PDB file of C-alpha atoms in Angstrom:
ATOM      1  CA  MET A  30      94.367  94.194 112.647  1.00 89.00           C
ATOM      2  CA  ALA A  31      93.804  91.676 109.568  1.00 89.00           C
ATOM      3  CA  CYS A  32      95.366  88.844 108.471  1.00 87.00           C
ATOM      4  CA  LEU A  33      97.787  88.994 105.631  1.00 85.00           C
ATOM      5  CA  ASN A  34      97.518  85.697 104.758  1.00 85.00           C
ATOM      6  CA  LEU A  35      94.270  85.783 103.321  1.00 89.00           C
ATOM      7  CA  PRO A  36      93.449  86.220  99.810  1.00 93.00           C
ATOM      8  CA  ILE A  37      93.167  90.095  99.187  1.00 94.00           C
ATOM      9  CA  HIS A  38      89.046  89.838  98.139  1.00 96.00           C
ATOM     10  CA  VAL A  39      88.359  88.638 101.656  1.00 96.00           C
ATOM     11  CA  ARG A  40      90.975  89.741 103.987  1.00 94.00           C
ATOM     12  CA  TYR A  41      89.616  93.363 105.199  1.00 93.00           C
ATOM     13  CA  ALA A  42      85.704  91.939 105.111  1.00 96.00           C
ATOM     14  CA  PRO A  43      84.218  92.941 108.648  1.00 95.00           C
ATOM     15  CA  GLN A  44      84.125  89.367 110.087  1.00 95.00           C
ATOM     16  CA  ASN A  45      88.157  88.906 109.200  1.00 93.00           C
ATOM     17  CA  ILE A  46      89.031  92.178 110.751  1.00 92.00           C
ATOM     18  CA  TYR A  47      90.131  92.200 114.541  1.00 88.00           C
ATOM     19  CA  LEU A  48      89.404  95.726 116.357  1.00 86.00           C
ATOM     20  CA  ALA A  49      92.201  96.256 118.883  1.00 84.00           C
ATOM     21  CA  GLY A  50      90.715  98.964 120.774  1.00 78.00           C
ATOM     22  CA  ILE A  51      89.389 102.401 120.233  1.00 79.00           C
ATOM     23  CA  ILE A  52      90.890 105.297 121.729  1.00 79.00           C
ATOM     24  CA  PRO A  53      88.442 108.191 122.463  1.00 78.00           C
ATOM     25  CA  GLY A  54      89.106 111.720 121.703  1.00 79.00           C
ATOM     26  CA  PRO A  55      89.454 114.476 121.690  1.00 88.00           C
ATOM     27  CA  ARG A  56      92.990 114.824 122.082  1.00 88.00           C
ATOM     28  CA  GLU A  57      95.749 112.328 121.341  1.00 87.00           C
ATOM     29  CA  PRO A  58      97.011 110.129 124.176  1.00 89.00           C
ATOM     30  CA  SER A  59     100.300 110.557 125.841  1.00 89.00           C
ATOM     31  CA  LEU A  60     102.675 107.767 125.709  1.00 90.00           C
ATOM     32  CA  ASP A  61     101.240 106.222 129.205  1.00 92.00           C
ATOM     33  CA  GLU A  62      98.327 106.111 128.406  1.00 91.00           C
ATOM     34  CA  LEU A  63      98.881 104.643 124.443  1.00 92.00           C
ATOM     35  CA  ASN A  64     100.900 101.809 126.689  1.00 94.00           C
ATOM     36  CA  ARG A  65      97.837 101.460 128.985  1.00 93.00           C
ATOM     37  CA  VAL A  66      96.051 100.713 125.699  1.00 91.00           C
ATOM     38  CA  LEU A  67      98.463  98.349 124.168  1.00 94.00           C
ATOM     39  CA  THR A  68      98.970  96.342 127.105  1.00 96.00           C
ATOM     40  CA  PRO A  69      96.177  93.757 126.870  1.00 94.00           C
ATOM     41  CA  LEU A  70      96.665  93.422 123.109  1.00 94.00           C
ATOM     42  CA  VAL A  71     100.610  92.839 123.662  1.00 96.00           C
ATOM     43  CA  ASP A  72      99.279  90.211 126.267  1.00 97.00           C
ATOM     44  CA  GLU A  73      97.060  88.541 123.927  1.00 94.00           C
ATOM     45  CA  LEU A  74      99.946  88.722 121.137  1.00 95.00           C
ATOM     46  CA  LEU A  75     102.328  87.356 123.552  1.00 97.00           C
ATOM     47  CA  MET A  76      99.920  84.389 124.524  1.00 96.00           C
ATOM     48  CA  LEU A  77      99.359  83.595 120.597  1.00 95.00           C
ATOM     49  CA  TRP A  78     103.407  84.031 120.109  1.00 96.00           C
ATOM     50  CA  THR A  79     104.808  81.308 123.134  1.00 96.00           C
ATOM     51  CA  ARG A  80     101.494  78.864 123.083  1.00 96.00           C
ATOM     52  CA  GLY A  81     100.195  79.029 119.956  1.00 95.00           C
ATOM     53  CA  LEU A  82      96.607  78.168 119.136  1.00 92.00           C
ATOM     54  CA  TYR A  83      94.992  75.134 117.456  1.00 95.00           C
ATOM     55  CA  LEU A  84      92.588  75.411 114.977  1.00 92.00           C
ATOM     56  CA  THR A  85      90.531  72.588 115.013  1.00 95.00           C
ATOM     57  CA  ARG A  86      89.392  72.738 111.283  1.00 91.00           C
ATOM     58  CA  THR A  87      90.842  74.950 108.229  1.00 86.00           C
ATOM     59  CA  ALA A  88      89.740  74.751 104.621  1.00 84.00           C
ATOM     60  CA  LEU A  89      92.665  72.801 103.465  1.00 88.00           C
ATOM     61  CA  ARG A  90      93.556  70.606 106.927  1.00 91.00           C
ATOM     62  CA  TRP A  91      89.897  69.058 108.247  1.00 92.00           C
ATOM     63  CA  MET A  92      92.114  67.509 111.197  1.00 94.00           C
ATOM     64  CA  GLY A  93      93.224  71.077 112.043  1.00 93.00           C
ATOM     65  CA  ARG A  94      96.405  73.059 112.410  1.00 94.00           C
ATOM     66  CA  PHE A  95      98.356  74.541 114.962  1.00 94.00           C
ATOM     67  CA  VAL A  96      99.471  78.177 114.345  1.00 92.00           C
ATOM     68  CA  ARG A  97     101.016  81.236 115.861  1.00 93.00           C
ATOM     69  CA  VAL A  98      99.933  84.310 115.380  1.00 91.00           C
ATOM     70  CA  ALA A  99     102.502  87.745 115.307  1.00 91.00           C
ATOM     71  CA  MET A 100     102.340  91.622 114.473  1.00 90.00           C
ATOM     72  CA  ILE A 101     104.834  92.394 111.903  1.00 85.00           C
ATOM     73  CA  PRO A 102     103.574  95.446 110.560  1.00 85.00           C
ATOM     74  CA  LEU A 103     102.722  98.381 112.492  1.00 84.00           C
ATOM     75  CA  VAL A 104     100.810 100.369 109.807  1.00 81.00           C
ATOM     76  CA  CYS A 105      99.746 104.104 110.820  1.00 80.00           C
ATOM     77  CA  ASP A 106     100.733 107.701 110.281  1.00 79.00           C
ATOM     78  CA  LEU A 107     103.788 109.222 111.064  1.00 80.00           C
ATOM     79  CA  PRO A 108     102.405 110.899 114.664  1.00 83.00           C
ATOM     80  CA  ALA A 109     100.998 107.365 115.941  1.00 84.00           C
ATOM     81  CA  LEU A 110     103.782 104.934 114.395  1.00 85.00           C
ATOM     82  CA  ARG A 111     106.667 107.930 116.278  1.00 87.00           C
ATOM     83  CA  LYS A 112     104.570 107.038 119.666  1.00 89.00           C
ATOM     84  CA  ALA A 113     103.391 103.523 119.118  1.00 90.00           C
ATOM     85  CA  ALA A 114     106.873 102.670 118.316  1.00 91.00           C
ATOM     86  CA  GLY A 115     108.801 104.502 121.294  1.00 91.00           C
ATOM     87  CA  PHE A 116     110.585 106.842 118.664  1.00 91.00           C
ATOM     88  CA  ALA A 117     111.013 111.021 119.156  1.00 90.00           C
ATOM     89  CA  GLY A 118     108.136 112.825 117.443  1.00 85.00           C
ATOM     90  CA  HIS A 119     109.183 113.321 113.593  1.00 79.00           C
ATOM     91  CA  SER A 120     110.261 117.406 114.275  1.00 82.00           C
ATOM     92  CA  ALA A 121     112.494 115.970 117.149  1.00 86.00           C
ATOM     93  CA  LYS A 122     116.310 116.340 117.232  1.00 87.00           C
ATOM     94  CA  ASN A 123     116.473 112.818 116.609  1.00 85.00           C
ATOM     95  CA  PHE A 124     113.633 112.587 114.289  1.00 80.00           C
ATOM     96  CA  CYS A 125     114.791 109.378 112.108  1.00 79.00           C
ATOM     97  CA  SER A 126     113.732 105.653 113.020  1.00 78.00           C
ATOM     98  CA  PHE A 127     115.976 104.020 110.635  1.00 77.00           C
ATOM     99  CA  CYS A 128     119.100 105.884 111.434  1.00 78.00           C
ATOM    100  CA  ARG A 129     120.358 108.434 114.013  1.00 82.00           C
ATOM    101  CA  LEU A 130     120.810 111.646 111.598  1.00 80.00           C
ATOM    102  CA  GLN A 131     120.324 115.197 113.891  1.00 85.00           C
ATOM    103  CA  LYS A 132     117.567 117.322 112.674  1.00 86.00           C
ATOM    104  CA  ALA A 133     120.591 119.762 112.196  1.00 86.00           C
ATOM    105  CA  ASP A 134     121.638 117.954 109.112  1.00 87.00           C
ATOM    106  CA  ILE A 135     118.442 117.004 107.740  1.00 84.00           C
ATOM    107  CA  THR A 136     119.799 118.643 104.291  1.00 88.00           C
ATOM    108  CA  ASN A 137     122.388 115.847 103.995  1.00 86.00           C
ATOM    109  CA  LEU A 138     121.650 113.889 101.221  1.00 85.00           C
ATOM    110  CA  ASP A 139     124.293 111.977 100.895  1.00 86.00           C
ATOM    111  CA  ARG A 140     123.650 108.869 102.565  1.00 82.00           C
ATOM    112  CA  GLU A 141     127.631 107.606 102.424  1.00 86.00           C
ATOM    113  CA  THR A 142     128.085 110.294 105.223  1.00 88.00           C
ATOM    114  CA  TRP A 143     125.057 109.503 107.407  1.00 85.00           C
ATOM    115  CA  PRO A 144     125.486 107.896 111.005  1.00 85.00           C
ATOM    116  CA  LYS A 145     125.012 103.919 110.808  1.00 84.00           C
ATOM    117  CA  GLN A 146     121.242 102.408 110.855  1.00 85.00           C
ATOM    118  CA  ARG A 147     120.030 102.043 114.398  1.00 86.00           C
ATOM    119  CA  THR A 148     119.390  98.460 115.329  1.00 90.00           C
ATOM    120  CA  TRP A 149     116.986  96.256 117.023  1.00 92.00           C
ATOM    121  CA  GLU A 150     119.164  95.472 120.146  1.00 94.00           C
ATOM    122  CA  GLU A 151     120.262  99.113 120.490  1.00 93.00           C
ATOM    123  CA  HIS A 152     116.873 100.397 120.473  1.00 93.00           C
ATOM    124  CA  LEU A 153     115.744  97.523 122.954  1.00 96.00           C
ATOM    125  CA  ARG A 154     118.558  98.016 125.413  1.00 96.00           C
ATOM    126  CA  LEU A 155     118.107 102.386 125.037  1.00 96.00           C
ATOM    127  CA  ALA A 156     114.125 101.563 125.679  1.00 97.00           C
ATOM    128  CA  THR A 157     114.327  99.277 128.877  1.00 97.00           C
ATOM    129  CA  GLU A 158     116.863 101.619 130.472  1.00 98.00           C
ATOM    130  CA  TRP A 159     114.281 104.559 129.507  1.00 97.00           C
ATOM    131  CA  ARG A 160     111.504 102.133 131.090  1.00 97.00           C
ATOM    132  CA  ASP A 161     113.332 101.250 134.203  1.00 98.00           C
ATOM    133  CA  GLY A 162     115.324 104.566 135.132  1.00 97.00           C
ATOM    134  CA  ASP A 163     114.586 107.600 137.005  1.00 97.00           C
ATOM    135  CA  ALA A 164     113.069 110.976 135.594  1.00 96.00           C
ATOM    136  CA  ASP A 165     116.946 112.295 134.892  1.00 98.00           C
ATOM    137  CA  THR A 166     117.873 109.093 132.873  1.00 97.00           C
ATOM    138  CA  ARG A 167     114.686 109.154 131.255  1.00 96.00           C
ATOM    139  CA  LYS A 168     114.939 112.563 130.117  1.00 96.00           C
ATOM    140  CA  ASN A 169     119.247 112.159 128.774  1.00 96.00           C
ATOM    141  CA  ILE A 170     117.765 108.668 127.158  1.00 96.00           C
ATOM    142  CA  PHE A 171     115.166 110.633 125.386  1.00 94.00           C
ATOM    143  CA  GLU A 172     117.178 113.809 124.467  1.00 93.00           C
ATOM    144  CA  LYS A 173     120.411 111.932 123.286  1.00 93.00           C
ATOM    145  CA  HIS A 174     118.686 108.881 121.782  1.00 92.00           C
ATOM    146  CA  GLY A 175     114.969 110.247 120.635  1.00 92.00           C
ATOM    147  CA  LEU A 176     113.639 106.758 122.076  1.00 93.00           C
ATOM    148  CA  ARG A 177     111.106 105.182 125.033  1.00 95.00           C
ATOM    149  CA  TRP A 178     109.630 102.706 125.910  1.00 97.00           C
ATOM    150  CA  SER A 179     107.028 101.053 124.035  1.00 96.00           C
ATOM    151  CA  GLU A 180     104.702  97.842 125.116  1.00 97.00           C
ATOM    152  CA  LEU A 181     105.017  96.826 121.414  1.00 96.00           C
ATOM    153  CA  LEU A 182     108.638  96.001 122.305  1.00 96.00           C
ATOM    154  CA  ARG A 183     107.245  93.196 124.802  1.00 97.00           C
ATOM    155  CA  LEU A 184     106.717  90.795 121.614  1.00 97.00           C
ATOM    156  CA  PRO A 185     109.922  89.346 121.574  1.00 96.00           C
ATOM    157  CA  TYR A 186     110.359  89.324 117.710  1.00 94.00           C
ATOM    158  CA  TRP A 187     108.837  92.546 116.729  1.00 93.00           C
ATOM    159  CA  ASP A 188     111.851  95.142 115.552  1.00 93.00           C
ATOM    160  CA  PRO A 189     110.808  98.677 115.332  1.00 91.00           C
ATOM    161  CA  THR A 190     113.296  99.754 113.238  1.00 88.00           C
ATOM    162  CA  ARG A 191     112.194  97.193 110.281  1.00 87.00           C
ATOM    163  CA  PHE A 192     108.174  96.628 111.217  1.00 86.00           C
ATOM    164  CA  ALA A 193     107.427 100.390 111.257  1.00 79.00           C
ATOM    165  CA  VAL A 194     105.753 101.669 108.461  1.00 78.00           C
ATOM    166  CA  ILE A 195     104.395 104.643 107.194  1.00 70.00           C
ATOM    167  CA  ASP A 196     100.898 103.925 105.603  1.00 64.00           C
ATOM    168  CA  THR A 197     100.401 104.635 101.534  1.00 65.00           C
ATOM    169  CA  MET A 198      97.690 107.440 102.272  1.00 62.00           C
ATOM    170  CA  HIS A 199      99.415 109.783 104.192  1.00 53.00           C
ATOM    171  CA  ASN A 200     103.198 108.867 102.953  1.00 61.00           C
ATOM    172  CA  LEU A 201     102.312 109.422  98.894  1.00 61.00           C
ATOM    173  CA  PHE A 202      98.964 110.741  98.778  1.00 58.00           C
ATOM    174  CA  LEU A 203      99.281 112.927 100.936  1.00 54.00           C
ATOM    175  CA  GLY A 204     102.695 114.124 101.149  1.00 51.00           C
TER     176      GLY A 204
END
């Protein structure tokens, strides 16, 4: 993780990067495995958001400063983004993170006829129902809406419909 408040020339210096975790191979983790890896990170982010942190001194404030920390964008390749944010895969019936367009209508380029955009409230409600439901409920929610629970949804400010971003390399350069 990188602090986006830092100037660009020091933002990605090794001493300014927080390595939240490494997921070992040789295969991609399941959603449950990924959520177990995310749990300690989300616990820390929750503490940094709710209680905050007092920095005893900064470059501009020698008496210190109280700060809150939030993880806003989730930037990764499409398969990782879909899993980490609780969405179905990009080849699923509900393939879009932003709207409810079905895979059968993927050739429809007329935005005026697309279903309305997903909302954070709806996403959180359905994902919570998925988390708390039995196997049949989970299957029905996933098939109908393409949503599952993600540990990131415990962050009270984190909106997967707005904060999930496909990284530039995979989106533009690799197609």
